[in-house]
Amino acid sequence: MFTSYFNETHDEARRNIRRFVERHIQPNINEWEEASTFPREIFNLAGDAGILGIGYPEEFGGNSEGDYFMSLVATEELLRAGSGGFFSSLMSHGIALPPIAKWASPEMKERIVPPVLRGEKIIALAVTEPGGGSDVANLKTRAVDCGDHYKVSGSKTYITSGIRADYYTVAVRTGGDGYGGISMLLMEKGMPGFTTGQPLKKMGWWCSDT
Ligand SMILES: Cc1cc2nc3c(=O)[nH]c(=O)nc-3n(C[C@H](O)[C@H](O)[C@H](O)COP(=O)(O)OP(=O)(O)OC[C@H]3O[C@@H](n4cnc5c(N)ncnc54)[C@H](O)[C@@H]3O)c2cc1C
């Protein structure tokens, strides 16, 4: 017998997200793809609609923590806009925020997670480097512990939301060779020595900031 994992709450969320897409995304998506961007305001609207908070704890402004079927509903409905690039860019916190929400200090969680879920701040995950992507265990960016701060040397590429993010969850090498020597650091735009490059021109996903 067929079992549905979607209940009335999922169905209501589906209707709301579908309306959000029909109203704010679908009428504009072709224009945004041509323009290679979409307005930052969309993050605020998605935050207000509760879309960015799906899967995160209520104490940080999230909802439906651990409900993977709610995430599935959001993914299906957002992709109705017809643009994988839009989805990946709007939801870049989906790969960048979990390490902060799970493992950061209480102060850092409190400072970073709520504004991202409200859509006021954008966060990106920076793992890939010009010298390699798949081979994460061999990444080269080095972070040296200087007591009250880290000194980070290296560069990243292909980062979704990489140009306009406010926060970056960055994979760095703090230890020896291999995956055991890798740590994650939160970096913020405006830190001394931090620069962003030019947006990459891609074969697809044009409106995604890479
Ligand atoms: C649009 C876009 C958005 C992205 N967003 C992000 C992001 O937000 N954050 C981030 O950190 N990265 C991001 N990436 C990077 C992405 O994760 C990497 O492109 C991916 O990990 C592959 O790395 P690479 O491009 O260096 O290819 P490589 O690792 O050089 O691989 C090239 C080819 O070799 C093959 N290959 C590699 N290793 C082996 C092996 N051991 N055996 C056999 N075959 C192998 C691969 O399958 C591939 O076909 C993004 C990439 C794109 C294109």
Tab-separated table of C-alpha atoms and ligand atoms in Angstrom:
chain	number	residue	atom	x	y	z
A	1	MET	CA	0.000	0.000	0.000
A	2	PHE	CA	1.245	3.514	-0.814
A	3	THR	CA	2.331	5.493	2.244
A	4	SER	CA	2.411	9.290	2.089
A	5	TYR	CA	4.995	10.970	4.263
A	6	PHE	CA	3.412	14.355	3.634
A	7	ASN	CA	0.841	15.513	6.204
A	8	GLU	CA	-1.473	18.541	6.276
A	9	THR	CA	1.342	20.797	7.562
A	10	HIS	CA	3.515	19.803	4.599
A	11	ASP	CA	0.621	20.401	2.207
A	12	GLU	CA	-0.014	23.863	3.615
A	13	ALA	CA	3.684	24.757	3.375
A	14	ARG	CA	3.691	23.487	-0.213
A	15	ARG	CA	0.785	25.784	-1.111
A	16	ASN	CA	2.504	28.771	0.537
A	17	ILE	CA	5.857	28.201	-1.150
A	18	ARG	CA	4.146	27.648	-4.499
A	19	ARG	CA	2.392	31.024	-4.110
A	20	PHE	CA	5.734	32.606	-3.187
A	21	VAL	CA	7.345	31.221	-6.349
A	22	GLU	CA	4.422	32.219	-8.576
A	23	ARG	CA	4.347	35.735	-7.178
A	24	HIS	CA	8.011	36.639	-6.712
A	25	ILE	CA	10.141	34.296	-8.811
A	26	GLN	CA	8.450	32.971	-11.936
A	27	PRO	CA	7.590	36.383	-13.440
A	28	ASN	CA	11.217	37.495	-13.141
A	29	ILE	CA	13.402	34.428	-13.464
A	30	ASN	CA	14.245	34.745	-17.186
A	31	GLU	CA	15.244	38.364	-16.704
A	32	TRP	CA	17.410	37.426	-13.708
A	33	GLU	CA	19.111	34.625	-15.636
A	34	GLU	CA	19.960	37.087	-18.420
A	35	ALA	CA	21.186	39.619	-15.859
A	36	SER	CA	23.320	36.944	-14.118
A	37	THR	CA	21.887	37.889	-10.741
A	38	PHE	CA	18.697	38.262	-8.724
A	39	PRO	CA	17.816	40.953	-6.167
A	40	ARG	CA	19.129	40.549	-2.658
A	41	GLU	CA	15.649	41.475	-1.449
A	42	ILE	CA	14.499	37.950	-2.413
A	43	PHE	CA	16.491	36.603	0.546
A	44	ASN	CA	14.462	38.851	2.876
A	45	LEU	CA	11.189	37.754	1.299
A	46	ALA	CA	12.173	34.075	1.577
A	47	GLY	CA	13.179	34.663	5.195
A	48	ASP	CA	9.833	36.330	5.963
A	49	ALA	CA	8.022	33.403	4.302
A	50	GLY	CA	9.848	30.964	6.605
A	51	ILE	CA	11.557	29.226	3.679
A	52	LEU	CA	15.138	29.853	4.827
A	53	GLY	CA	14.351	28.603	8.343
A	54	ILE	CA	13.221	25.137	7.303
A	55	GLY	CA	15.213	22.486	9.169
A	56	TYR	CA	16.745	24.839	11.756
A	57	PRO	CA	15.988	25.080	15.501
A	58	GLU	CA	13.205	27.414	16.613
A	59	GLU	CA	15.514	29.106	19.125
A	60	PHE	CA	17.365	30.630	16.145
A	61	GLY	CA	14.233	31.526	14.200
A	62	GLY	CA	14.007	28.256	12.299
A	63	ASN	CA	11.147	25.809	11.960
A	64	SER	CA	10.516	22.093	11.318
A	65	GLU	CA	13.927	21.019	12.625
A	66	GLY	CA	14.826	17.531	11.447
A	67	ASP	CA	11.745	17.251	9.194
A	68	TYR	CA	13.373	16.205	5.932
A	69	PHE	CA	10.030	16.018	4.177
A	70	MET	CA	9.538	19.737	4.790
A	71	SER	CA	12.912	20.378	3.136
A	72	LEU	CA	11.797	18.170	0.270
A	73	VAL	CA	8.583	20.189	-0.131
A	74	ALA	CA	10.576	23.440	-0.244
A	75	THR	CA	13.058	22.021	-2.750
A	76	GLU	CA	10.337	20.732	-5.073
A	77	GLU	CA	8.385	23.995	-4.991
A	78	LEU	CA	11.364	26.344	-5.361
A	79	LEU	CA	12.578	24.341	-8.358
A	80	ARG	CA	9.236	24.990	-10.068
A	81	ALA	CA	10.758	28.361	-10.904
A	82	GLY	CA	12.795	26.402	-13.456
A	83	SER	CA	16.233	27.546	-12.358
A	84	GLY	CA	18.680	25.342	-10.482
A	85	GLY	CA	20.973	28.335	-10.158
A	86	PHE	CA	18.334	30.407	-8.406
A	87	PHE	CA	17.634	27.563	-5.989
A	88	SER	CA	21.299	26.935	-5.189
A	89	SER	CA	22.064	30.594	-4.664
A	90	LEU	CA	19.021	31.372	-2.513
A	91	MET	CA	19.678	28.236	-0.456
A	92	SER	CA	23.485	28.447	-0.198
A	93	HIS	CA	23.008	28.571	3.564
A	94	GLY	CA	21.818	24.960	3.228
A	95	ILE	CA	25.448	23.884	2.856
A	96	ALA	CA	27.145	26.750	4.707
A	97	LEU	CA	25.067	27.116	7.869
A	98	PRO	CA	24.843	23.565	9.324
A	99	PRO	CA	28.451	23.551	10.611
A	100	ILE	CA	27.764	26.858	12.404
A	101	ALA	CA	24.355	25.780	13.749
A	102	LYS	CA	25.835	22.518	15.039
A	103	TRP	CA	29.368	23.213	16.162
A	104	ALA	CA	29.986	26.944	16.646
A	105	SER	CA	30.191	28.531	20.082
A	106	PRO	CA	26.815	29.624	21.563
A	107	GLU	CA	27.780	33.272	20.947
A	108	MET	CA	28.615	32.631	17.308
A	109	LYS	CA	25.418	30.640	16.740
A	110	GLU	CA	23.367	33.462	18.246
A	111	ARG	CA	25.106	36.104	16.123
A	112	ILE	CA	25.194	34.286	12.780
A	113	VAL	CA	22.241	31.900	12.448
A	114	PRO	CA	19.183	34.171	13.048
A	115	PRO	CA	20.088	36.923	10.535
A	116	VAL	CA	20.844	34.304	7.878
A	117	LEU	CA	17.464	32.618	8.437
A	118	ARG	CA	15.763	36.025	8.234
A	119	GLY	CA	17.480	36.629	4.901
A	120	GLU	CA	19.318	39.694	6.181
A	121	LYS	CA	22.733	38.085	5.788
A	122	ILE	CA	24.020	35.663	3.158
A	123	ILE	CA	26.392	32.802	3.931
A	124	ALA	CA	28.489	30.672	1.555
A	125	LEU	CA	30.443	27.434	1.955
A	126	ALA	CA	34.025	27.732	0.690
A	127	VAL	CA	35.714	24.357	0.243
A	128	THR	CA	36.809	24.163	-3.417
A	129	GLU	CA	40.159	25.669	-4.439
A	130	PRO	CA	41.654	26.583	-7.815
A	131	GLY	CA	43.940	23.550	-7.476
A	132	GLY	CA	41.234	20.974	-6.771
A	133	GLY	CA	37.619	20.198	-5.970
A	134	SER	CA	36.881	16.501	-5.535
A	135	ASP	CA	40.064	15.906	-3.592
A	136	VAL	CA	38.942	17.846	-0.512
A	137	ALA	CA	41.339	15.952	1.779
A	138	ASN	CA	44.232	17.569	-0.089
A	139	LEU	CA	43.106	21.193	0.227
A	140	LYS	CA	45.869	23.773	0.536
A	141	THR	CA	44.416	26.811	2.308
A	142	ARG	CA	46.364	27.103	5.548
A	143	ALA	CA	45.215	28.683	8.828
A	144	VAL	CA	47.730	29.398	11.563
A	145	ASP	CA	46.539	29.930	15.135
A	146	CYS	CA	47.944	33.290	16.305
A	147	GLY	CA	46.347	33.197	19.757
A	148	ASP	CA	43.402	35.574	19.480
A	149	HIS	CA	42.969	35.123	15.715
A	150	TYR	CA	43.893	32.873	12.793
A	151	LYS	CA	46.035	33.964	9.871
A	152	VAL	CA	44.606	32.352	6.741
A	153	SER	CA	46.498	32.026	3.433
A	154	GLY	CA	44.867	30.615	0.336
A	155	SER	CA	42.093	31.059	-2.194
A	156	LYS	CA	38.795	29.435	-3.082
A	157	THR	CA	36.833	29.187	-6.315
A	158	TYR	CA	33.397	28.132	-7.650
A	159	ILE	CA	31.779	29.314	-4.417
A	160	THR	CA	27.985	29.712	-4.620
A	161	SER	CA	27.039	33.138	-3.180
A	162	GLY	CA	30.801	33.709	-3.228
A	163	ILE	CA	30.702	37.358	-4.258
A	164	ARG	CA	27.824	38.735	-2.252
A	165	ALA	CA	27.936	36.642	0.908
A	166	ASP	CA	28.485	38.364	4.235
A	167	TYR	CA	29.747	35.196	5.945
A	168	TYR	CA	31.861	32.309	4.674
A	169	THR	CA	32.217	28.871	6.238
A	170	VAL	CA	35.725	28.091	5.040
A	171	ALA	CA	37.556	24.765	4.998
A	172	VAL	CA	41.172	25.349	6.004
A	173	ARG	CA	44.146	23.239	6.998
A	174	THR	CA	45.061	23.755	10.650
A	175	GLY	CA	46.787	20.393	11.061
A	176	GLY	CA	48.758	17.862	9.031
A	177	ASP	CA	48.077	16.154	5.719
A	178	GLY	CA	44.774	14.498	4.828
A	179	TYR	CA	41.214	15.067	5.996
A	180	GLY	CA	42.182	14.920	9.675
A	181	GLY	CA	44.075	18.211	9.340
A	182	ILE	CA	41.072	20.179	8.099
A	183	SER	CA	39.018	22.612	10.215
A	184	MET	CA	36.146	24.958	9.418
A	185	LEU	CA	36.512	28.677	10.147
A	186	LEU	CA	33.890	31.397	9.891
A	187	MET	CA	35.223	34.327	7.879
A	188	GLU	CA	33.414	37.594	7.314
A	189	LYS	CA	33.502	40.042	4.457
A	190	GLY	CA	35.572	43.031	5.515
A	191	MET	CA	38.126	41.068	7.527
A	192	PRO	CA	41.659	42.391	6.880
A	193	GLY	CA	43.146	40.708	3.804
A	194	PHE	CA	39.862	39.164	2.636
A	195	THR	CA	39.024	39.844	-1.009
A	196	THR	CA	36.516	38.499	-3.513
A	197	GLY	CA	37.161	38.027	-7.238
A	198	GLN	CA	34.966	38.523	-10.285
A	199	PRO	CA	31.740	36.540	-10.812
A	200	LEU	CA	32.387	33.474	-13.010
A	201	LYS	CA	30.619	33.188	-16.361
A	202	LYS	CA	29.022	29.765	-16.530
A	203	MET	CA	27.359	27.544	-19.146
A	204	GLY	CA	24.227	27.454	-16.991
A	205	TRP	CA	22.981	28.594	-13.592
A	206	TRP	CA	23.506	32.146	-14.862
A	207	CYS	CA	21.621	33.950	-12.090
A	208	SER	CA	23.637	32.127	-9.436
A	209	ASP	CA	26.425	34.193	-7.898
A	210	THR	CA	29.543	32.018	-8.313
B	1	LIG	C1	28.137	26.199	-10.356
B	1	LIG	C2	29.021	25.626	-9.297
B	1	LIG	C3	28.799	25.950	-7.963
B	1	LIG	C4	29.651	25.453	-6.958
B	1	LIG	N1	29.445	25.817	-5.653
B	1	LIG	C5	30.373	25.466	-4.706
B	1	LIG	C6	30.263	25.958	-3.353
B	1	LIG	O1	29.308	26.647	-2.979
B	1	LIG	N2	31.260	25.647	-2.495
B	1	LIG	C7	32.331	24.864	-2.844
B	1	LIG	O2	33.186	24.629	-1.995
B	1	LIG	N3	32.446	24.373	-4.104
B	1	LIG	C8	31.500	24.649	-5.045
B	1	LIG	N4	31.613	24.168	-6.326
B	1	LIG	C9	32.740	23.324	-6.658
B	1	LIG	C10	32.388	21.867	-6.840
B	1	LIG	O3	32.137	21.278	-5.587
B	1	LIG	C11	33.581	21.259	-7.590
B	1	LIG	O4	33.521	21.718	-8.916
B	1	LIG	C12	33.590	19.786	-7.518
B	1	LIG	O5	33.960	19.388	-6.209
B	1	LIG	C13	34.566	19.169	-8.536
B	1	LIG	O6	35.827	19.726	-8.372
B	1	LIG	P1	36.640	20.275	-9.649
B	1	LIG	O7	35.738	21.162	-10.441
B	1	LIG	O8	37.947	20.835	-9.173
B	1	LIG	O9	36.943	18.996	-10.536
B	1	LIG	P2	38.059	17.908	-10.254
B	1	LIG	O10	38.074	17.483	-8.847
B	1	LIG	O11	39.358	18.389	-10.880
B	1	LIG	O12	37.489	16.729	-11.157
B	1	LIG	C14	37.576	16.785	-12.581
B	1	LIG	C15	37.116	15.451	-13.127
B	1	LIG	O13	37.935	14.385	-12.648
B	1	LIG	C16	37.149	13.405	-11.996
B	1	LIG	N5	37.892	12.906	-10.835
B	1	LIG	C17	38.334	13.646	-9.790
B	1	LIG	N6	38.975	12.858	-8.892
B	1	LIG	C18	38.916	11.598	-9.392
B	1	LIG	C19	39.394	10.337	-8.934
B	1	LIG	N7	40.055	10.212	-7.786
B	1	LIG	N8	39.141	9.251	-9.692
B	1	LIG	C20	38.467	9.352	-10.854
B	1	LIG	N9	37.984	10.523	-11.339
B	1	LIG	C21	38.211	11.622	-10.615
B	1	LIG	C22	35.869	14.125	-11.593
B	1	LIG	O14	34.780	13.213	-11.497
B	1	LIG	C23	35.684	15.102	-12.743
B	1	LIG	O15	35.070	14.482	-13.841
B	1	LIG	C24	30.739	24.606	-7.322
B	1	LIG	C25	30.944	24.251	-8.661
B	1	LIG	C26	30.115	24.762	-9.648
B	1	LIG	C27	30.374	24.372	-11.082
